[in-house]
């Protein structure tokens, strides 16, 4: 009897690859939970440090636990001189995601515990990575702006220190608040492409730096983390709110994708996009002309896309759509959006890696071979 053709799940669409208690994405109801807590409550009440603790340890910390975790993060903020020099010589000309990926990969060269695969060492490396990735992204931005390395300030919170190392000045609340919000909202999102690629690498029992380097490379793509940059670039191309309808209609007619819309799991409004939009709207009277214009373009684009593709095709705004104007309000340049996403998502990547390693199984799917078999080898001068 001939073998039955296997069902191929292209893009692993709808395939469950593991069990996890870290994050629930309810794509039908548009709900997101970090360790059981609704994202809206977390965004309203928590700090990035607390979110990182929650993701890694599975529970909200008591005061002394959080204090100790924050102290460990602060102790890891500074960067090795070799990493600073690598950033200094590449930041101005290279893609910031390439510099970030290279820097994170190089961090292992400065870590005596890089090859120690004990759980304790992996938690210490997780803390190191959370802390240092934020410093790396700030330093990339700093050198792109023509500045030099700013040593971290232990008096500041994680996201305040990010802005301090980026700008060389303590951030005002209107800069700090949106960056903190984005750190929290982008920290985790179950089995997305970059988390999965982190797990694929780690499942071979490679090390945490290698696994996270895979995750960064995956996040870079415009179908995933890179969409926030593309969405803002589109808004700048639209230029004036009155051009929004024309632009989107033409793009859709030309079968182009509108970045910041659509999601593999959410077939309704992404709850993170709601939080970000809410913040953006709260800003309006106090924001710059540029942010108001971008917001107007975003709102018009959102309305049109929902009318055209929302209910009918399940294509709604995702986390990346309103992120651009919010970052602009905080003075963050577009090319740092995806690196910042990575600096936030590092806690989710590591939480998943730690969980997966507790019951590791090599990830090795199958593919349905459609080529020929049994061909006769032809010498090169006879082809
Ligand atoms: N604009 C226009 N059409 C879209 C969009 C969009 N943003 N997203 C999906 N579609 C259409 C596709 O063209 C396709 O149409 P077709 O069936 O006529 O060919 C259909 O919807 C299904 O799209 P797929 O790519 O097959 O669905 P998938 O689940 O693989 O897509 C994805 C998910 C990649 C996120 C997609 O919606 C997309 O490309 N969005 C734009 C990029 C983006 O914003 N990515 C960020 C996602 S959130 C994150 O990763 C942080």
GROMACS .gro file of C-alpha atoms and ligand atoms in nm:
model
  434
    1UNK     CA    1   0.000   0.000   0.000
    2UNK     CA    2   0.137   0.344  -0.096
    3UNK     CA    3   0.234   0.572   0.193
    4UNK     CA    4  -0.036   0.826   0.272
    5UNK     CA    5   0.080   1.183   0.201
    6UNK     CA    6   0.146   1.353   0.534
    7UNK     CA    7  -0.035   1.675   0.622
    8UNK     CA    8   0.217   1.957   0.585
    9UNK     CA    9   0.157   2.245   0.827
   10UNK     CA   10   0.328   2.523   0.634
   11UNK     CA   11   0.484   2.775   0.869
   12UNK     CA   12   0.391   2.537   1.155
   13UNK     CA   13   0.052   2.708   1.143
   14UNK     CA   14  -0.172   2.578   1.425
   15UNK     CA   15   0.092   2.324   1.540
   16UNK     CA   16   0.155   2.289   1.914
   17UNK     CA   17   0.525   2.225   1.976
   18UNK     CA   18   0.542   2.220   2.355
   19UNK     CA   19   0.357   2.296   2.678
   20UNK     CA   20   0.427   2.616   2.864
   21UNK     CA   21   0.291   2.803   3.165
   22UNK     CA   22   0.452   3.136   3.076
   23UNK     CA   23   0.206   3.311   2.848
   24UNK     CA   24  -0.143   3.264   2.711
   25UNK     CA   25  -0.242   3.432   2.385
   26UNK     CA   26  -0.616   3.408   2.321
   27UNK     CA   27  -0.635   3.502   1.956
   28UNK     CA   28  -1.012   3.475   1.937
   29UNK     CA   29  -1.099   3.694   2.234
   30UNK     CA   30  -0.797   3.924   2.193
   31UNK     CA   31  -0.657   3.849   2.539
   32UNK     CA   32  -0.300   3.812   2.660
   33UNK     CA   33  -0.182   3.685   2.998
   34UNK     CA   34   0.169   3.681   3.144
   35UNK     CA   35   0.177   3.389   3.389
   36UNK     CA   36  -0.201   3.425   3.422
   37UNK     CA   37  -0.212   3.803   3.475
   38UNK     CA   38  -0.401   4.004   3.209
   39UNK     CA   39  -0.166   4.228   3.012
   40UNK     CA   40  -0.379   4.535   3.087
   41UNK     CA   41  -0.328   4.490   3.461
   42UNK     CA   42   0.041   4.427   3.418
   43UNK     CA   43   0.084   4.733   3.195
   44UNK     CA   44  -0.105   4.948   3.444
   45UNK     CA   45   0.065   4.835   3.764
   46UNK     CA   46   0.394   4.662   3.705
   47UNK     CA   47   0.753   4.755   3.620
   48UNK     CA   48   0.972   4.587   3.358
   49UNK     CA   49   1.193   4.445   3.632
   50UNK     CA   50   0.890   4.289   3.801
   51UNK     CA   51   0.764   4.152   3.468
   52UNK     CA   52   1.104   3.994   3.400
   53UNK     CA   53   1.096   3.833   3.747
   54UNK     CA   54   0.740   3.710   3.689
   55UNK     CA   55   0.829   3.553   3.355
   56UNK     CA   56   1.145   3.386   3.481
   57UNK     CA   57   1.033   3.267   3.825
   58UNK     CA   58   0.661   3.219   3.754
   59UNK     CA   59   0.525   3.438   4.034
   60UNK     CA   60   0.508   3.802   4.132
   61UNK     CA   61   0.800   3.881   4.364
   62UNK     CA   62   0.772   3.986   4.726
   63UNK     CA   63   0.938   4.321   4.802
   64UNK     CA   64   1.269   4.168   4.916
   65UNK     CA   65   1.277   3.931   4.618
   66UNK     CA   66   1.224   4.220   4.375
   67UNK     CA   67   1.488   4.434   4.551
   68UNK     CA   68   1.741   4.155   4.525
   69UNK     CA   69   1.654   4.090   4.157
   70UNK     CA   70   1.688   4.461   4.074
   71UNK     CA   71   2.025   4.474   4.252
   72UNK     CA   72   2.146   4.179   4.043
   73UNK     CA   73   2.027   4.348   3.723
   74UNK     CA   74   2.198   4.674   3.816
   75UNK     CA   75   2.525   4.495   3.888
   76UNK     CA   76   2.527   4.360   3.530
   77UNK     CA   77   2.459   4.681   3.336
   78UNK     CA   78   2.811   4.778   3.239
   79UNK     CA   79   2.953   4.648   2.910
   80UNK     CA   80   3.293   4.485   2.847
   81UNK     CA   81   3.539   4.723   2.675
   82UNK     CA   82   3.565   4.492   2.372
   83UNK     CA   83   3.188   4.515   2.314
   84UNK     CA   84   3.192   4.894   2.345
   85UNK     CA   85   3.472   4.910   2.088
   86UNK     CA   86   3.287   4.679   1.848
   87UNK     CA   87   2.977   4.900   1.878
   88UNK     CA   88   3.185   5.217   1.839
   89UNK     CA   89   3.338   5.097   1.514
   90UNK     CA   90   3.016   4.965   1.357
   91UNK     CA   91   2.715   5.154   1.496
   92UNK     CA   92   2.723   5.446   1.254
   93UNK     CA   93   2.721   5.240   0.934
   94UNK     CA   94   2.565   4.904   1.016
   95UNK     CA   95   2.205   4.798   1.077
   96UNK     CA   96   2.152   4.828   1.455
   97UNK     CA   97   1.999   4.478   1.466
   98UNK     CA   98   2.317   4.338   1.309
   99UNK     CA   99   2.528   4.521   1.567
  100UNK     CA  100   2.302   4.398   1.848
  101UNK     CA  101   2.314   4.038   1.723
  102UNK     CA  102   2.694   4.051   1.697
  103UNK     CA  103   2.731   4.214   2.039
  104UNK     CA  104   2.508   3.960   2.212
  105UNK     CA  105   2.688   3.675   2.043
  106UNK     CA  106   3.022   3.828   2.154
  107UNK     CA  107   2.905   3.861   2.515
  108UNK     CA  108   2.968   3.489   2.559
  109UNK     CA  109   3.341   3.554   2.503
  110UNK     CA  110   3.343   3.766   2.820
  111UNK     CA  111   3.136   3.529   3.034
  112UNK     CA  112   3.324   3.264   3.233
  113UNK     CA  113   2.996   3.081   3.275
  114UNK     CA  114   2.911   3.077   2.903
  115UNK     CA  115   2.941   2.699   2.877
  116UNK     CA  116   2.799   2.618   3.223
  117UNK     CA  117   2.459   2.465   3.152
  118UNK     CA  118   2.340   2.438   3.513
  119UNK     CA  119   2.006   2.601   3.588
  120UNK     CA  120   2.171   2.840   3.835
  121UNK     CA  121   2.427   2.955   3.578
  122UNK     CA  122   2.156   2.995   3.316
  123UNK     CA  123   1.954   3.217   3.550
  124UNK     CA  124   2.264   3.429   3.615
  125UNK     CA  125   2.322   3.453   3.239
  126UNK     CA  126   1.957   3.547   3.191
  127UNK     CA  127   1.998   3.836   3.433
  128UNK     CA  128   2.321   3.937   3.258
  129UNK     CA  129   2.152   3.929   2.919
  130UNK     CA  130   1.846   4.128   3.029
  131UNK     CA  131   2.069   4.394   3.175
  132UNK     CA  132   2.339   4.410   2.911
  133UNK     CA  133   2.111   4.396   2.607
  134UNK     CA  134   1.946   4.716   2.717
  135UNK     CA  135   2.290   4.876   2.763
  136UNK     CA  136   2.399   4.749   2.421
  137UNK     CA  137   2.095   4.897   2.245
  138UNK     CA  138   2.142   5.229   2.425
  139UNK     CA  139   2.511   5.231   2.331
  140UNK     CA  140   2.434   5.155   1.966
  141UNK     CA  141   2.194   5.451   1.961
  142UNK     CA  142   2.445   5.668   2.144
  143UNK     CA  143   2.724   5.603   1.892
  144UNK     CA  144   2.485   5.648   1.599
  145UNK     CA  145   2.413   5.994   1.739
  146UNK     CA  146   2.785   6.073   1.757
  147UNK     CA  147   2.818   6.032   2.133
  148UNK     CA  148   3.046   5.808   2.342
  149UNK     CA  149   2.981   5.539   2.602
  150UNK     CA  150   2.777   5.649   2.902
  151UNK     CA  151   2.837   5.441   3.215
  152UNK     CA  152   2.517   5.309   3.373
  153UNK     CA  153   2.361   5.483   3.671
  154UNK     CA  154   2.263   5.245   3.951
  155UNK     CA  155   2.015   5.495   4.092
  156UNK     CA  156   1.791   5.455   3.787
  157UNK     CA  157   1.537   5.188   3.696
  158UNK     CA  158   1.599   4.956   3.402
  159UNK     CA  159   1.421   5.167   3.140
  160UNK     CA  160   1.534   5.500   3.289
  161UNK     CA  161   1.890   5.375   3.271
  162UNK     CA  162   1.837   5.271   2.909
  163UNK     CA  163   1.737   5.629   2.824
  164UNK     CA  164   2.022   5.768   3.033
  165UNK     CA  165   2.280   5.555   2.851
  166UNK     CA  166   2.121   5.653   2.517
  167UNK     CA  167   2.095   6.028   2.573
  168UNK     CA  168   2.351   6.102   2.843
  169UNK     CA  169   2.082   6.271   3.055
  170UNK     CA  170   1.825   6.148   3.303
  171UNK     CA  171   1.492   6.106   3.124
  172UNK     CA  172   1.188   6.323   3.182
  173UNK     CA  173   0.873   6.127   3.279
  174UNK     CA  174   0.720   6.182   2.932
  175UNK     CA  175   1.020   5.999   2.780
  176UNK     CA  176   1.044   5.731   3.042
  177UNK     CA  177   0.675   5.634   3.066
  178UNK     CA  178   0.626   5.521   2.704
  179UNK     CA  179   0.957   5.335   2.696
  180UNK     CA  180   0.870   5.151   3.018
  181UNK     CA  181   0.529   5.065   2.872
  182UNK     CA  182   0.685   4.925   2.553
  183UNK     CA  183   0.941   4.725   2.756
  184UNK     CA  184   0.650   4.564   2.944
  185UNK     CA  185   0.423   4.503   2.645
  186UNK     CA  186   0.693   4.347   2.429
  187UNK     CA  187   0.848   4.128   2.700
  188UNK     CA  188   0.673   3.806   2.608
  189UNK     CA  189   0.436   3.652   2.357
  190UNK     CA  190   0.435   3.270   2.376
  191UNK     CA  191   0.562   3.069   2.081
  192UNK     CA  192   0.627   3.350   1.833
  193UNK     CA  193   0.891   3.304   1.563
  194UNK     CA  194   1.186   3.443   1.760
  195UNK     CA  195   1.101   3.252   2.078
  196UNK     CA  196   1.063   2.936   1.875
  197UNK     CA  197   1.398   2.984   1.703
  198UNK     CA  198   1.556   3.045   2.045
  199UNK     CA  199   1.411   2.711   2.157
  200UNK     CA  200   1.525   2.531   1.840
  201UNK     CA  201   1.884   2.636   1.904
  202UNK     CA  202   1.867   2.567   2.277
  203UNK     CA  203   1.702   2.229   2.225
  204UNK     CA  204   2.030   2.099   2.077
  205UNK     CA  205   2.177   2.176   2.423
  206UNK     CA  206   2.371   2.463   2.276
  207UNK     CA  207   2.425   2.756   2.516
  208UNK     CA  208   2.200   3.050   2.609
  209UNK     CA  209   2.402   3.308   2.412
  210UNK     CA  210   2.372   3.100   2.095
  211UNK     CA  211   2.000   3.050   2.153
  212UNK     CA  212   1.935   3.421   2.209
  213UNK     CA  213   2.148   3.513   1.907
  214UNK     CA  214   1.913   3.298   1.697
  215UNK     CA  215   1.616   3.480   1.850
  216UNK     CA  216   1.760   3.821   1.761
  217UNK     CA  217   1.820   3.718   1.401
  218UNK     CA  218   1.461   3.598   1.378
  219UNK     CA  219   1.307   3.906   1.538
  220UNK     CA  220   1.478   4.127   1.281
  221UNK     CA  221   1.250   4.027   0.993
  222UNK     CA  222   0.972   4.266   0.883
  223UNK     CA  223   0.706   3.996   0.922
  224UNK     CA  224   0.795   3.983   1.294
  225UNK     CA  225   0.971   4.244   1.511
  226UNK     CA  226   1.087   4.456   1.219
  227UNK     CA  227   0.725   4.552   1.146
  228UNK     CA  228   0.727   4.841   1.398
  229UNK     CA  229   0.997   5.021   1.200
  230UNK     CA  230   0.823   4.952   0.869
  231UNK     CA  231   0.490   5.078   1.003
  232UNK     CA  232   0.641   5.410   1.108
  233UNK     CA  233   0.831   5.444   0.780
  234UNK     CA  234   0.499   5.394   0.602
  235UNK     CA  235   0.344   5.674   0.810
  236UNK     CA  236   0.630   5.906   0.712
  237UNK     CA  237   0.583   5.808   0.347
  238UNK     CA  238   0.211   5.889   0.376
  239UNK     CA  239   0.327   6.224   0.511
  240UNK     CA  240  -0.005   6.400   0.547
  241UNK     CA  241  -0.317   6.248   0.707
  242UNK     CA  242  -0.520   6.334   0.399
  243UNK     CA  243  -0.303   6.092   0.194
  244UNK     CA  244  -0.373   5.796   0.418
  245UNK     CA  245  -0.675   5.653   0.235
  246UNK     CA  246  -0.509   5.684  -0.106
  247UNK     CA  247  -0.188   5.525   0.013
  248UNK     CA  248  -0.357   5.228   0.177
  249UNK     CA  249  -0.601   5.170  -0.108
  250UNK     CA  250  -0.316   5.172  -0.359
  251UNK     CA  251  -0.098   4.948  -0.144
  252UNK     CA  252  -0.377   4.693  -0.101
  253UNK     CA  253  -0.462   4.707  -0.471
  254UNK     CA  254  -0.094   4.632  -0.540
  255UNK     CA  255  -0.116   4.333  -0.298
  256UNK     CA  256   0.124   4.499  -0.055
  257UNK     CA  257   0.104   4.423   0.316
  258UNK     CA  258   0.033   4.704   0.555
  259UNK     CA  259   0.288   4.663   0.833
  260UNK     CA  260   0.151   4.658   1.186
  261UNK     CA  261  -0.162   4.468   1.081
  262UNK     CA  262  -0.240   4.099   1.091
  263UNK     CA  263  -0.120   3.826   1.320
  264UNK     CA  264  -0.082   3.450   1.307
  265UNK     CA  265  -0.273   3.404   1.632
  266UNK     CA  266  -0.487   3.717   1.687
  267UNK     CA  267  -0.781   3.723   1.453
  268UNK     CA  268  -0.910   4.025   1.641
  269UNK     CA  269  -0.761   4.340   1.793
  270UNK     CA  270  -0.423   4.274   1.959
  271UNK     CA  271  -0.470   4.378   2.325
  272UNK     CA  272  -0.120   4.529   2.333
  273UNK     CA  273  -0.212   4.756   2.043
  274UNK     CA  274  -0.514   4.876   2.244
  275UNK     CA  275  -0.293   4.970   2.539
  276UNK     CA  276  -0.045   5.152   2.314
  277UNK     CA  277  -0.320   5.332   2.126
  278UNK     CA  278  -0.478   5.436   2.457
  279UNK     CA  279  -0.149   5.585   2.570
  280UNK     CA  280  -0.104   5.767   2.238
  281UNK     CA  281  -0.450   5.920   2.262
  282UNK     CA  282  -0.382   6.029   2.619
  283UNK     CA  283  -0.082   6.225   2.494
  284UNK     CA  284  -0.245   6.427   2.225
  285UNK     CA  285  -0.281   6.777   2.369
  286UNK     CA  286   0.074   6.765   2.510
  287UNK     CA  287   0.249   6.611   2.213
  288UNK     CA  288   0.451   6.763   1.931
  289UNK     CA  289   0.303   6.849   1.593
  290UNK     CA  290   0.490   6.548   1.448
  291UNK     CA  291   0.337   6.302   1.696
  292UNK     CA  292  -0.012   6.449   1.643
  293UNK     CA  293   0.026   6.412   1.266
  294UNK     CA  294   0.154   6.055   1.293
  295UNK     CA  295  -0.131   5.972   1.529
  296UNK     CA  296  -0.387   6.110   1.287
  297UNK     CA  297  -0.237   5.902   1.005
  298UNK     CA  298  -0.238   5.595   1.230
  299UNK     CA  299  -0.601   5.647   1.331
  300UNK     CA  300  -0.717   5.695   0.973
  301UNK     CA  301  -0.516   5.392   0.861
  302UNK     CA  302  -0.657   5.183   1.145
  303UNK     CA  303  -1.018   5.277   1.057
  304UNK     CA  304  -0.974   5.200   0.689
  305UNK     CA  305  -0.792   4.870   0.746
  306UNK     CA  306  -1.055   4.751   0.994
  307UNK     CA  307  -1.334   4.841   0.749
  308UNK     CA  308  -1.158   4.659   0.466
  309UNK     CA  309  -0.991   4.362   0.633
  310UNK     CA  310  -1.096   4.352   0.999
  311UNK     CA  311  -1.412   4.142   1.035
  312UNK     CA  312  -1.388   4.000   0.683
  313UNK     CA  313  -1.027   3.873   0.694
  314UNK     CA  314  -0.934   3.885   1.064
  315UNK     CA  315  -0.661   4.140   0.998
  316UNK     CA  316  -0.645   4.391   1.283
  317UNK     CA  317  -0.379   4.621   1.428
  318UNK     CA  318  -0.099   4.436   1.607
  319UNK     CA  319   0.150   4.554   1.870
  320UNK     CA  320   0.370   4.718   1.607
  321UNK     CA  321   0.121   4.958   1.453
  322UNK     CA  322   0.091   5.232   1.715
  323UNK     CA  323   0.439   5.174   1.859
  324UNK     CA  324   0.609   5.416   1.616
  325UNK     CA  325   0.433   5.740   1.718
  326UNK     CA  326   0.477   5.642   2.084
  327UNK     CA  327   0.850   5.595   2.040
  328UNK     CA  328   0.873   5.921   1.848
  329UNK     CA  329   0.708   6.092   2.147
  330UNK     CA  330   0.993   5.956   2.360
  331UNK     CA  331   1.260   6.074   2.116
  332UNK     CA  332   1.357   5.723   2.006
  333UNK     CA  333   1.475   5.698   1.646
  334UNK     CA  334   1.309   5.448   1.416
  335UNK     CA  335   1.614   5.227   1.365
  336UNK     CA  336   1.623   5.151   1.738
  337UNK     CA  337   1.264   5.018   1.757
  338UNK     CA  338   1.344   4.656   1.676
  339UNK     CA  339   1.662   4.647   1.889
  340UNK     CA  340   1.451   4.780   2.177
  341UNK     CA  341   1.194   4.511   2.109
  342UNK     CA  342   1.475   4.255   2.145
  343UNK     CA  343   1.600   4.419   2.465
  344UNK     CA  344   1.250   4.373   2.606
  345UNK     CA  345   1.178   4.025   2.462
  346UNK     CA  346   1.500   3.887   2.610
  347UNK     CA  347   1.313   3.808   2.932
  348UNK     CA  348   1.053   3.607   2.741
  349UNK     CA  349   1.315   3.425   2.534
  350UNK     CA  350   1.514   3.328   2.843
  351UNK     CA  351   1.206   3.233   3.047
  352UNK     CA  352   1.103   2.997   2.767
  353UNK     CA  353   1.453   2.858   2.731
  354UNK     CA  354   1.480   2.786   3.103
  355UNK     CA  355   1.137   2.621   3.102
  356UNK     CA  356   1.215   2.415   2.792
  357UNK     CA  357   1.551   2.295   2.926
  358UNK     CA  358   1.379   2.161   3.236
  359UNK     CA  359   1.233   1.889   3.010
  360UNK     CA  360   1.438   1.918   2.692
  361UNK     CA  361   1.361   1.743   2.367
  362UNK     CA  362   1.552   1.811   2.047
  363UNK     CA  363   1.330   2.007   1.807
  364UNK     CA  364   1.353   1.836   1.473
  365UNK     CA  365   1.044   1.845   1.251
  366UNK     CA  366   0.998   1.660   0.923
  367UNK     CA  367   0.955   1.780   0.569
  368UNK     CA  368   0.770   1.611   0.286
  369UNK     CA  369   1.028   1.536   0.015
  370UNK     CA  370   0.902   1.628  -0.333
  371UNK     CA  371   1.224   1.580  -0.531
  372UNK     CA  372   1.347   1.285  -0.735
  373UNK     CA  373   1.524   0.978  -0.601
  374UNK     CA  374   1.768   0.721  -0.742
  375UNK     CA  375   1.935   0.948  -0.998
  376UNK     CA  376   2.256   0.822  -1.158
  377UNK     CA  377   2.560   1.039  -1.083
  378UNK     CA  378   2.689   1.213  -1.401
  379UNK     CA  379   3.057   1.317  -1.408
  380UNK     CA  380   3.103   1.694  -1.442
  381UNK     CA  381   3.235   1.689  -1.803
  382UNK     CA  382   2.934   1.483  -1.918
  383UNK     CA  383   2.655   1.713  -1.786
  384LIG     N1  384  -0.180   4.368   0.508
  384LIG     C1  385  -0.248   4.320   0.402
  384LIG     N2  386  -0.280   4.189   0.387
  384LIG     C2  387  -0.242   4.105   0.484
  384LIG     C3  388  -0.172   4.150   0.597
  384LIG     C4  389  -0.142   4.287   0.607
  384LIG     N3  390  -0.074   4.334   0.711
  384LIG     N4  391  -0.147   4.044   0.677
  384LIG     C5  392  -0.199   3.936   0.616
  384LIG     N5  393  -0.254   3.974   0.499
  384LIG     C6  394  -0.323   3.886   0.403
  384LIG     C7  395  -0.218   3.812   0.320
  384LIG     O1  396  -0.183   3.883   0.204
  384LIG     C8  397  -0.291   3.683   0.289
  384LIG     O2  398  -0.382   3.708   0.184
  384LIG     P1  399  -0.413   3.596   0.075
  384LIG     O3  400  -0.472   3.482   0.150
  384LIG     O4  401  -0.508   3.664  -0.018
  384LIG     O5  402  -0.281   3.563   0.012
  384LIG     C9  403  -0.373   3.656   0.414
  384LIG     O6  404  -0.389   3.784   0.477
  384LIG    C10  405  -0.304   3.562   0.512
  384LIG     O7  406  -0.171   3.608   0.534
  384LIG     P2  407  -0.055   3.509   0.575
  384LIG     O8  408   0.075   3.578   0.561
  384LIG     O9  409  -0.070   3.377   0.506
  384LIG    O10  410  -0.093   3.482   0.727
  384LIG     P3  411   0.008   3.462   0.843
  384LIG    O11  412  -0.067   3.410   0.959
  384LIG    O12  413   0.125   3.384   0.800
  384LIG    O13  414   0.054   3.614   0.864
  384LIG    C11  415   0.170   3.797   0.946
  384LIG    C12  416   0.086   3.673   0.981
  384LIG    C13  417   0.303   3.750   0.885
  384LIG    C14  418   0.199   3.870   1.074
  384LIG    C15  419   0.095   3.886   0.845
  384LIG    O14  420  -0.028   3.930   0.899
  384LIG    C16  421   0.177   4.006   0.802
  384LIG    O15  422   0.261   3.994   0.711
  384LIG     N6  423   0.157   4.125   0.867
  384LIG    C17  424   0.238   4.242   0.838
  384LIG    C18  425   0.369   4.234   0.916
  384LIG    C19  426   0.348   4.258   1.063
  384LIG    O16  427   0.283   4.351   1.105
  384LIG     N7  428   0.413   4.172   1.142
  384LIG    C20  429   0.413   4.185   1.289
  384LIG    C21  430   0.331   4.077   1.353
  384LIG     S1  431   0.332   4.097   1.529
  384LIG    C22  432   0.486   4.054   1.573
  384LIG    O17  433   0.546   3.967   1.517
  384LIG    C23  434   0.550   4.126   1.681
   0.00000   0.00000   0.00000
